[in-house]
Amino acid sequence: MVEALAARLANSIKSANPENTASVPVLKYGLIILINFLTTFFLTLVIGIFLGKVQEVLLGLLVFTADIISNRP
């Protein structure tokens, strides 16, 4: 589902400006990463709102994201 959405968006972006954009596979790869991140972020945020723990959820997301960024090879 995510890959299909990313493929449609990548094709749409490529057709809007074919000369100044990356290839469709590169756009698709980047969009998959972006869609996965945003889906995880917003779903986690909604759960935090539902449980009344928004600050804790945001702190957890921040720590997790900072850990991923700092452990890059």
PDB file of N, CA, C and O in Angstrom:
ATOM      1  N   MET A   1       0.825  -1.182   0.000  1.00  0.00           N
ATOM      2  CA  MET A   1       0.000   0.000   0.000  1.00  0.00           C
ATOM      3  C   MET A   1       0.873   1.251   0.000  1.00  0.00           C
ATOM      4  O   MET A   1       0.627   2.171  -0.770  1.00  0.00           O
ATOM      5  N   VAL A   2       1.884   1.291   0.856  1.00  0.00           N
ATOM      6  CA  VAL A   2       2.775   2.445   0.917  1.00  0.00           C
ATOM      7  C   VAL A   2       3.561   2.555  -0.379  1.00  0.00           C
ATOM      8  O   VAL A   2       3.721   3.658  -0.924  1.00  0.00           O
ATOM      9  N   GLU A   3       4.018   1.423  -0.890  1.00  0.00           N
ATOM     10  CA  GLU A   3       4.791   1.449  -2.133  1.00  0.00           C
ATOM     11  C   GLU A   3       3.951   1.917  -3.306  1.00  0.00           C
ATOM     12  O   GLU A   3       4.442   2.654  -4.169  1.00  0.00           O
ATOM     13  N   ALA A   4       2.690   1.510  -3.355  1.00  0.00           N
ATOM     14  CA  ALA A   4       1.807   1.938  -4.440  1.00  0.00           C
ATOM     15  C   ALA A   4       1.556   3.444  -4.368  1.00  0.00           C
ATOM     16  O   ALA A   4       1.581   4.134  -5.399  1.00  0.00           O
ATOM     17  N   LEU A   5       1.319   3.944  -3.173  1.00  0.00           N
ATOM     18  CA  LEU A   5       1.124   5.385  -2.996  1.00  0.00           C
ATOM     19  C   LEU A   5       2.377   6.154  -3.376  1.00  0.00           C
ATOM     20  O   LEU A   5       2.315   7.169  -4.079  1.00  0.00           O
ATOM     21  N   ALA A   6       3.530   5.658  -2.937  1.00  0.00           N
ATOM     22  CA  ALA A   6       4.794   6.312  -3.270  1.00  0.00           C
ATOM     23  C   ALA A   6       5.045   6.286  -4.769  1.00  0.00           C
ATOM     24  O   ALA A   6       5.529   7.280  -5.335  1.00  0.00           O
ATOM     25  N   ALA A   7       4.707   5.204  -5.431  1.00  0.00           N
ATOM     26  CA  ALA A   7       4.893   5.114  -6.880  1.00  0.00           C
ATOM     27  C   ALA A   7       4.006   6.108  -7.613  1.00  0.00           C
ATOM     28  O   ALA A   7       4.456   6.788  -8.544  1.00  0.00           O
ATOM     29  N   ARG A   8       2.752   6.224  -7.179  1.00  0.00           N
ATOM     30  CA  ARG A   8       1.846   7.203  -7.808  1.00  0.00           C
ATOM     31  C   ARG A   8       2.350   8.618  -7.601  1.00  0.00           C
ATOM     32  O   ARG A   8       2.347   9.441  -8.524  1.00  0.00           O
ATOM     33  N   LEU A   9       2.771   8.926  -6.374  1.00  0.00           N
ATOM     34  CA  LEU A   9       3.286  10.269  -6.101  1.00  0.00           C
ATOM     35  C   LEU A   9       4.563  10.546  -6.884  1.00  0.00           C
ATOM     36  O   LEU A   9       4.748  11.647  -7.421  1.00  0.00           O
ATOM     37  N   ALA A  10       5.449   9.569  -6.960  1.00  0.00           N
ATOM     38  CA  ALA A  10       6.704   9.742  -7.695  1.00  0.00           C
ATOM     39  C   ALA A  10       6.433   9.990  -9.178  1.00  0.00           C
ATOM     40  O   ALA A  10       7.050  10.871  -9.789  1.00  0.00           O
ATOM     41  N   ASN A  11       5.522   9.239  -9.751  1.00  0.00           N
ATOM     42  CA  ASN A  11       5.162   9.450 -11.157  1.00  0.00           C
ATOM     43  C   ASN A  11       4.535  10.815 -11.369  1.00  0.00           C
ATOM     44  O   ASN A  11       4.799  11.485 -12.373  1.00  0.00           O
ATOM     45  N   SER A  12       3.718  11.236 -10.429  1.00  0.00           N
ATOM     46  CA  SER A  12       3.089  12.555 -10.529  1.00  0.00           C
ATOM     47  C   SER A  12       4.125  13.673 -10.445  1.00  0.00           C
ATOM     48  O   SER A  12       4.078  14.638 -11.217  1.00  0.00           O
ATOM     49  N   ILE A  13       5.059  13.544  -9.517  1.00  0.00           N
ATOM     50  CA  ILE A  13       6.121  14.540  -9.377  1.00  0.00           C
ATOM     51  C   ILE A  13       6.983  14.575 -10.634  1.00  0.00           C
ATOM     52  O   ILE A  13       7.316  15.645 -11.150  1.00  0.00           O
ATOM     53  N   LYS A  14       7.323  13.402 -11.149  1.00  0.00           N
ATOM     54  CA  LYS A  14       8.172  13.311 -12.341  1.00  0.00           C
ATOM     55  C   LYS A  14       7.477  13.910 -13.564  1.00  0.00           C
ATOM     56  O   LYS A  14       8.099  14.609 -14.354  1.00  0.00           O
ATOM     57  N   SER A  15       6.182  13.665 -13.701  1.00  0.00           N
ATOM     58  CA  SER A  15       5.466  14.197 -14.862  1.00  0.00           C
ATOM     59  C   SER A  15       5.252  15.709 -14.754  1.00  0.00           C
ATOM     60  O   SER A  15       5.132  16.385 -15.769  1.00  0.00           O
ATOM     61  N   ALA A  16       5.228  16.245 -13.535  1.00  0.00           N
ATOM     62  CA  ALA A  16       5.058  17.680 -13.355  1.00  0.00           C
ATOM     63  C   ALA A  16       6.303  18.446 -13.769  1.00  0.00           C
ATOM     64  O   ALA A  16       6.208  19.575 -14.269  1.00  0.00           O
ATOM     65  N   ASN A  17       7.483  17.843 -13.559  1.00  0.00           N
ATOM     66  CA  ASN A  17       8.737  18.508 -13.913  1.00  0.00           C
ATOM     67  C   ASN A  17       9.778  17.449 -14.275  1.00  0.00           C
ATOM     68  O   ASN A  17      10.664  17.146 -13.477  1.00  0.00           O
ATOM     69  N   PRO A  18       9.695  16.897 -15.478  1.00  0.00           N
ATOM     70  CA  PRO A  18      10.561  15.769 -15.825  1.00  0.00           C
ATOM     71  C   PRO A  18      12.043  16.107 -15.929  1.00  0.00           C
ATOM     72  O   PRO A  18      12.892  15.242 -15.733  1.00  0.00           O
ATOM     73  N   GLU A  19      12.383  17.353 -16.193  1.00  0.00           N
ATOM     74  CA  GLU A  19      13.783  17.702 -16.407  1.00  0.00           C
ATOM     75  C   GLU A  19      14.547  17.968 -15.115  1.00  0.00           C
ATOM     76  O   GLU A  19      15.742  17.719 -15.035  1.00  0.00           O
ATOM     77  N   ASN A  20      13.875  18.490 -14.111  1.00  0.00           N
ATOM     78  CA  ASN A  20      14.559  18.935 -12.900  1.00  0.00           C
ATOM     79  C   ASN A  20      14.283  18.064 -11.683  1.00  0.00           C
ATOM     80  O   ASN A  20      14.437  18.518 -10.552  1.00  0.00           O
ATOM     81  N   THR A  21      13.846  16.832 -11.894  1.00  0.00           N
ATOM     82  CA  THR A  21      13.596  15.938 -10.765  1.00  0.00           C
ATOM     83  C   THR A  21      14.459  14.691 -10.893  1.00  0.00           C
ATOM     84  O   THR A  21      14.956  14.366 -11.967  1.00  0.00           O
ATOM     85  N   ALA A  22      14.603  13.995  -9.806  1.00  0.00           N
ATOM     86  CA  ALA A  22      15.361  12.740  -9.794  1.00  0.00           C
ATOM     87  C   ALA A  22      14.560  11.662 -10.525  1.00  0.00           C
ATOM     88  O   ALA A  22      13.408  11.872 -10.906  1.00  0.00           O
ATOM     89  N   SER A  23      15.157  10.507 -10.675  1.00  0.00           N
ATOM     90  CA  SER A  23      14.462   9.403 -11.342  1.00  0.00           C
ATOM     91  C   SER A  23      13.299   8.913 -10.467  1.00  0.00           C
ATOM     92  O   SER A  23      13.264   9.139  -9.255  1.00  0.00           O
ATOM     93  N   VAL A  24      12.374   8.231 -11.102  1.00  0.00           N
ATOM     94  CA  VAL A  24      11.199   7.731 -10.386  1.00  0.00           C
ATOM     95  C   VAL A  24      11.579   6.775  -9.256  1.00  0.00           C
ATOM     96  O   VAL A  24      11.045   6.893  -8.147  1.00  0.00           O
ATOM     97  N   PRO A  25      12.509   5.836  -9.445  1.00  0.00           N
ATOM     98  CA  PRO A  25      12.880   4.961  -8.322  1.00  0.00           C
ATOM     99  C   PRO A  25      13.473   5.728  -7.133  1.00  0.00           C
ATOM    100  O   PRO A  25      13.207   5.385  -5.976  1.00  0.00           O
ATOM    101  N   VAL A  26      14.258   6.765  -7.406  1.00  0.00           N
ATOM    102  CA  VAL A  26      14.835   7.562  -6.318  1.00  0.00           C
ATOM    103  C   VAL A  26      13.740   8.320  -5.590  1.00  0.00           C
ATOM    104  O   VAL A  26      13.703   8.361  -4.349  1.00  0.00           O
ATOM    105  N   LEU A  27      12.820   8.923  -6.337  1.00  0.00           N
ATOM    106  CA  LEU A  27      11.696   9.628  -5.716  1.00  0.00           C
ATOM    107  C   LEU A  27      10.842   8.665  -4.903  1.00  0.00           C
ATOM    108  O   LEU A  27      10.419   8.978  -3.785  1.00  0.00           O
ATOM    109  N   LYS A  28      10.586   7.481  -5.459  1.00  0.00           N
ATOM    110  CA  LYS A  28       9.776   6.484  -4.762  1.00  0.00           C
ATOM    111  C   LYS A  28      10.424   6.073  -3.446  1.00  0.00           C
ATOM    112  O   LYS A  28       9.754   5.987  -2.413  1.00  0.00           O
ATOM    113  N   TYR A  29      11.730   5.834  -3.466  1.00  0.00           N
ATOM    114  CA  TYR A  29      12.451   5.440  -2.257  1.00  0.00           C
ATOM    115  C   TYR A  29      12.338   6.518  -1.175  1.00  0.00           C
ATOM    116  O   TYR A  29      12.028   6.233  -0.022  1.00  0.00           O
ATOM    117  N   GLY A  30      12.567   7.761  -1.554  1.00  0.00           N
ATOM    118  CA  GLY A  30      12.461   8.860  -0.599  1.00  0.00           C
ATOM    119  C   GLY A  30      11.049   9.020  -0.063  1.00  0.00           C
ATOM    120  O   GLY A  30      10.848   9.283   1.126  1.00  0.00           O
ATOM    121  N   LEU A  31      10.066   8.857  -0.923  1.00  0.00           N
ATOM    122  CA  LEU A  31       8.678   8.985  -0.489  1.00  0.00           C
ATOM    123  C   LEU A  31       8.271   7.852   0.440  1.00  0.00           C
ATOM    124  O   LEU A  31       7.499   8.070   1.380  1.00  0.00           O
ATOM    125  N   ILE A  32       8.775   6.654   0.210  1.00  0.00           N
ATOM    126  CA  ILE A  32       8.482   5.531   1.113  1.00  0.00           C
ATOM    127  C   ILE A  32       9.009   5.843   2.510  1.00  0.00           C
ATOM    128  O   ILE A  32       8.312   5.630   3.512  1.00  0.00           O
ATOM    129  N   ILE A  33      10.225   6.346   2.586  1.00  0.00           N
ATOM    130  CA  ILE A  33      10.797   6.702   3.885  1.00  0.00           C
ATOM    131  C   ILE A  33       9.960   7.787   4.557  1.00  0.00           C
ATOM    132  O   ILE A  33       9.630   7.697   5.747  1.00  0.00           O
ATOM    133  N   LEU A  34       9.595   8.815   3.802  1.00  0.00           N
ATOM    134  CA  LEU A  34       8.806   9.921   4.351  1.00  0.00           C
ATOM    135  C   LEU A  34       7.426   9.464   4.818  1.00  0.00           C
ATOM    136  O   LEU A  34       6.986   9.804   5.920  1.00  0.00           O
ATOM    137  N   ILE A  35       6.746   8.664   4.005  1.00  0.00           N
ATOM    138  CA  ILE A  35       5.409   8.179   4.364  1.00  0.00           C
ATOM    139  C   ILE A  35       5.480   7.296   5.606  1.00  0.00           C
ATOM    140  O   ILE A  35       4.635   7.414   6.511  1.00  0.00           O
ATOM    141  N   ASN A  36       6.469   6.418   5.679  1.00  0.00           N
ATOM    142  CA  ASN A  36       6.608   5.558   6.863  1.00  0.00           C
ATOM    143  C   ASN A  36       6.865   6.375   8.120  1.00  0.00           C
ATOM    144  O   ASN A  36       6.278   6.118   9.175  1.00  0.00           O
ATOM    145  N   PHE A  37       7.735   7.374   8.024  1.00  0.00           N
ATOM    146  CA  PHE A  37       8.021   8.213   9.188  1.00  0.00           C
ATOM    147  C   PHE A  37       6.782   8.976   9.635  1.00  0.00           C
ATOM    148  O   PHE A  37       6.445   8.993  10.823  1.00  0.00           O
ATOM    149  N   LEU A  38       6.102   9.624   8.690  1.00  0.00           N
ATOM    150  CA  LEU A  38       4.932  10.424   9.049  1.00  0.00           C
ATOM    151  C   LEU A  38       3.801   9.565   9.600  1.00  0.00           C
ATOM    152  O   LEU A  38       3.117   9.968  10.550  1.00  0.00           O
ATOM    153  N   THR A  39       3.608   8.383   9.036  1.00  0.00           N
ATOM    154  CA  THR A  39       2.567   7.485   9.543  1.00  0.00           C
ATOM    155  C   THR A  39       2.866   7.074  10.982  1.00  0.00           C
ATOM    156  O   THR A  39       1.987   7.130  11.850  1.00  0.00           O
ATOM    157  N   THR A  40       4.101   6.691  11.246  1.00  0.00           N
ATOM    158  CA  THR A  40       4.494   6.302  12.600  1.00  0.00           C
ATOM    159  C   THR A  40       4.343   7.472  13.565  1.00  0.00           C
ATOM    160  O   THR A  40       3.802   7.321  14.666  1.00  0.00           O
ATOM    161  N   PHE A  41       4.804   8.647  13.153  1.00  0.00           N
ATOM    162  CA  PHE A  41       4.748   9.822  14.005  1.00  0.00           C
ATOM    163  C   PHE A  41       3.309  10.171  14.367  1.00  0.00           C
ATOM    164  O   PHE A  41       2.974  10.343  15.543  1.00  0.00           O
ATOM    165  N   PHE A  42       2.430  10.270  13.364  1.00  0.00           N
ATOM    166  CA  PHE A  42       1.062  10.694  13.640  1.00  0.00           C
ATOM    167  C   PHE A  42       0.254   9.624  14.374  1.00  0.00           C
ATOM    168  O   PHE A  42      -0.563   9.955  15.236  1.00  0.00           O
ATOM    169  N   LEU A  43       0.475   8.366  14.070  1.00  0.00           N
ATOM    170  CA  LEU A  43      -0.223   7.324  14.811  1.00  0.00           C
ATOM    171  C   LEU A  43       0.197   7.317  16.277  1.00  0.00           C
ATOM    172  O   LEU A  43      -0.644   7.179  17.172  1.00  0.00           O
ATOM    173  N   THR A  44       1.486   7.477  16.525  1.00  0.00           N
ATOM    174  CA  THR A  44       1.979   7.532  17.894  1.00  0.00           C
ATOM    175  C   THR A  44       1.427   8.758  18.612  1.00  0.00           C
ATOM    176  O   THR A  44       1.033   8.677  19.782  1.00  0.00           O
ATOM    177  N   LEU A  45       1.371   9.865  17.918  1.00  0.00           N
ATOM    178  CA  LEU A  45       0.826  11.090  18.509  1.00  0.00           C
ATOM    179  C   LEU A  45      -0.653  10.939  18.846  1.00  0.00           C
ATOM    180  O   LEU A  45      -1.101  11.361  19.925  1.00  0.00           O
ATOM    181  N   VAL A  46      -1.411  10.320  17.976  1.00  0.00           N
ATOM    182  CA  VAL A  46      -2.839  10.091  18.235  1.00  0.00           C
ATOM    183  C   VAL A  46      -3.020   9.187  19.447  1.00  0.00           C
ATOM    184  O   VAL A  46      -3.884   9.435  20.302  1.00  0.00           O
ATOM    185  N   ILE A  47      -2.213   8.154  19.562  1.00  0.00           N
ATOM    186  CA  ILE A  47      -2.290   7.279  20.730  1.00  0.00           C
ATOM    187  C   ILE A  47      -1.943   8.060  21.996  1.00  0.00           C
ATOM    188  O   ILE A  47      -2.589   7.899  23.028  1.00  0.00           O
ATOM    189  N   GLY A  48      -0.929   8.931  21.918  1.00  0.00           N
ATOM    190  CA  GLY A  48      -0.563   9.757  23.059  1.00  0.00           C
ATOM    191  C   GLY A  48      -1.686  10.698  23.465  1.00  0.00           C
ATOM    192  O   GLY A  48      -1.942  10.896  24.656  1.00  0.00           O
ATOM    193  N   ILE A  49      -2.360  11.276  22.495  1.00  0.00           N
ATOM    194  CA  ILE A  49      -3.499  12.161  22.791  1.00  0.00           C
ATOM    195  C   ILE A  49      -4.618  11.357  23.434  1.00  0.00           C
ATOM    196  O   ILE A  49      -5.221  11.792  24.422  1.00  0.00           O
ATOM    197  N   PHE A  50      -4.885  10.187  22.899  1.00  0.00           N
ATOM    198  CA  PHE A  50      -5.937   9.324  23.433  1.00  0.00           C
ATOM    199  C   PHE A  50      -5.653   8.925  24.876  1.00  0.00           C
ATOM    200  O   PHE A  50      -6.558   8.889  25.720  1.00  0.00           O
ATOM    201  N   LEU A  51      -4.387   8.672  25.190  1.00  0.00           N
ATOM    202  CA  LEU A  51      -4.017   8.256  26.543  1.00  0.00           C
ATOM    203  C   LEU A  51      -3.712   9.430  27.471  1.00  0.00           C
ATOM    204  O   LEU A  51      -3.453   9.229  28.660  1.00  0.00           O
ATOM    205  N   GLY A  52      -3.687  10.642  26.925  1.00  0.00           N
ATOM    206  CA  GLY A  52      -3.380  11.818  27.733  1.00  0.00           C
ATOM    207  C   GLY A  52      -1.901  11.931  28.085  1.00  0.00           C
ATOM    208  O   GLY A  52      -1.540  12.506  29.106  1.00  0.00           O
ATOM    209  N   LYS A  53      -1.048  11.397  27.262  1.00  0.00           N
ATOM    210  CA  LYS A  53       0.401  11.382  27.520  1.00  0.00           C
ATOM    211  C   LYS A  53       1.161  11.992  26.335  1.00  0.00           C
ATOM    212  O   LYS A  53       2.156  11.447  25.869  1.00  0.00           O
ATOM    213  N   VAL A  54       0.720  13.151  25.863  1.00  0.00           N
ATOM    214  CA  VAL A  54       1.304  13.756  24.666  1.00  0.00           C
ATOM    215  C   VAL A  54       2.767  14.130  24.898  1.00  0.00           C
ATOM    216  O   VAL A  54       3.631  13.842  24.059  1.00  0.00           O
ATOM    217  N   GLN A  55       3.076  14.755  26.030  1.00  0.00           N
ATOM    218  CA  GLN A  55       4.459  15.167  26.291  1.00  0.00           C
ATOM    219  C   GLN A  55       5.396  13.968  26.352  1.00  0.00           C
ATOM    220  O   GLN A  55       6.500  14.002  25.794  1.00  0.00           O
ATOM    221  N   GLU A  56       4.968  12.904  27.002  1.00  0.00           N
ATOM    222  CA  GLU A  56       5.799  11.726  27.116  1.00  0.00           C
ATOM    223  C   GLU A  56       6.028  11.073  25.757  1.00  0.00           C
ATOM    224  O   GLU A  56       7.133  10.624  25.436  1.00  0.00           O
ATOM    225  N   VAL A  57       4.972  11.042  24.947  1.00  0.00           N
ATOM    226  CA  VAL A  57       5.082  10.456  23.615  1.00  0.00           C
ATOM    227  C   VAL A  57       6.034  11.275  22.750  1.00  0.00           C
ATOM    228  O   VAL A  57       6.893  10.725  22.059  1.00  0.00           O
ATOM    229  N   LEU A  58       5.898  12.593  22.776  1.00  0.00           N
ATOM    230  CA  LEU A  58       6.784  13.443  21.985  1.00  0.00           C
ATOM    231  C   LEU A  58       8.229  13.318  22.450  1.00  0.00           C
ATOM    232  O   LEU A  58       9.146  13.288  21.624  1.00  0.00           O
ATOM    233  N   LEU A  59       8.438  13.221  23.751  1.00  0.00           N
ATOM    234  CA  LEU A  59       9.794  13.031  24.264  1.00  0.00           C
ATOM    235  C   LEU A  59      10.366  11.687  23.800  1.00  0.00           C
ATOM    236  O   LEU A  59      11.516  11.605  23.386  1.00  0.00           O
ATOM    237  N   GLY A  60       9.555  10.660  23.856  1.00  0.00           N
ATOM    238  CA  GLY A  60      10.002   9.346  23.391  1.00  0.00           C
ATOM    239  C   GLY A  60      10.349   9.356  21.910  1.00  0.00           C
ATOM    240  O   GLY A  60      11.364   8.789  21.490  1.00  0.00           O
ATOM    241  N   LEU A  61       9.521  10.004  21.103  1.00  0.00           N
ATOM    242  CA  LEU A  61       9.815  10.108  19.670  1.00  0.00           C
ATOM    243  C   LEU A  61      11.091  10.896  19.428  1.00  0.00           C
ATOM    244  O   LEU A  61      11.909  10.536  18.577  1.00  0.00           O
ATOM    245  N   LEU A  62      11.284  11.957  20.176  1.00  0.00           N
ATOM    246  CA  LEU A  62      12.490  12.772  20.024  1.00  0.00           C
ATOM    247  C   LEU A  62      13.737  11.970  20.389  1.00  0.00           C
ATOM    248  O   LEU A  62      14.732  11.989  19.661  1.00  0.00           O
ATOM    249  N   VAL A  63      13.689  11.253  21.489  1.00  0.00           N
ATOM    250  CA  VAL A  63      14.837  10.457  21.923  1.00  0.00           C
ATOM    251  C   VAL A  63      15.124   9.351  20.913  1.00  0.00           C
ATOM    252  O   VAL A  63      16.282   9.107  20.553  1.00  0.00           O
ATOM    253  N   PHE A  64      14.087   8.678  20.451  1.00  0.00           N
ATOM    254  CA  PHE A  64      14.275   7.608  19.476  1.00  0.00           C
ATOM    255  C   PHE A  64      14.872   8.139  18.181  1.00  0.00           C
ATOM    256  O   PHE A  64      15.800   7.550  17.613  1.00  0.00           O
ATOM    257  N   THR A  65      14.376   9.277  17.709  1.00  0.00           N
ATOM    258  CA  THR A  65      14.882   9.877  16.472  1.00  0.00           C
ATOM    259  C   THR A  65      16.316  10.333  16.648  1.00  0.00           C
ATOM    260  O   THR A  65      17.158  10.128  15.773  1.00  0.00           O
ATOM    261  N   ALA A  66      16.643  10.951  17.781  1.00  0.00           N
ATOM    262  CA  ALA A  66      18.005  11.407  18.032  1.00  0.00           C
ATOM    263  C   ALA A  66      18.957  10.221  18.113  1.00  0.00           C
ATOM    264  O   ALA A  66      20.103  10.312  17.647  1.00  0.00           O
ATOM    265  N   ASP A  67      18.506   9.112  18.671  1.00  0.00           N
ATOM    266  CA  ASP A  67      19.359   7.923  18.766  1.00  0.00           C
ATOM    267  C   ASP A  67      19.645   7.358  17.379  1.00  0.00           C
ATOM    268  O   ASP A  67      20.770   6.960  17.091  1.00  0.00           O
ATOM    269  N   ILE A  68      18.662   7.341  16.512  1.00  0.00           N
ATOM    270  CA  ILE A  68      18.851   6.836  15.163  1.00  0.00           C
ATOM    271  C   ILE A  68      19.831   7.735  14.399  1.00  0.00           C
ATOM    272  O   ILE A  68      20.735   7.255  13.727  1.00  0.00           O
ATOM    273  N   ILE A  69      19.667   9.040  14.527  1.00  0.00           N
ATOM    274  CA  ILE A  69      20.533   9.977  13.822  1.00  0.00           C
ATOM    275  C   ILE A  69      21.969   9.899  14.329  1.00  0.00           C
ATOM    276  O   ILE A  69      22.916   9.922  13.544  1.00  0.00           O
ATOM    277  N   SER A  70      22.151   9.779  15.634  1.00  0.00           N
ATOM    278  CA  SER A  70      23.507   9.756  16.190  1.00  0.00           C
ATOM    279  C   SER A  70      24.246   8.449  15.929  1.00  0.00           C
ATOM    280  O   SER A  70      25.460   8.400  16.002  1.00  0.00           O
ATOM    281  N   ASN A  71      23.536   7.389  15.607  1.00  0.00           N
ATOM    282  CA  ASN A  71      24.178   6.084  15.367  1.00  0.00           C
ATOM    283  C   ASN A  71      24.380   5.781  13.901  1.00  0.00           C
ATOM    284  O   ASN A  71      24.573   4.635  13.523  1.00  0.00           O
ATOM    285  N   ARG A  72      24.378   6.792  13.067  1.00  0.00           N
ATOM    286  CA  ARG A  72      24.634   6.575  11.642  1.00  0.00           C
ATOM    287  C   ARG A  72      26.081   6.142  11.432  1.00  0.00           C
ATOM    288  O   ARG A  72      26.969   6.621  12.114  1.00  0.00           O
ATOM    289  N   PRO A  73      26.285   5.258  10.454  1.00  0.00           N
ATOM    290  CA  PRO A  73      27.670   4.820  10.194  1.00  0.00           C
ATOM    291  C   PRO A  73      28.491   5.900   9.522  1.00  0.00           C
ATOM    292  O   PRO A  73      28.075   6.795   8.953  1.00  0.00           O
TER     293      PRO A  73
END
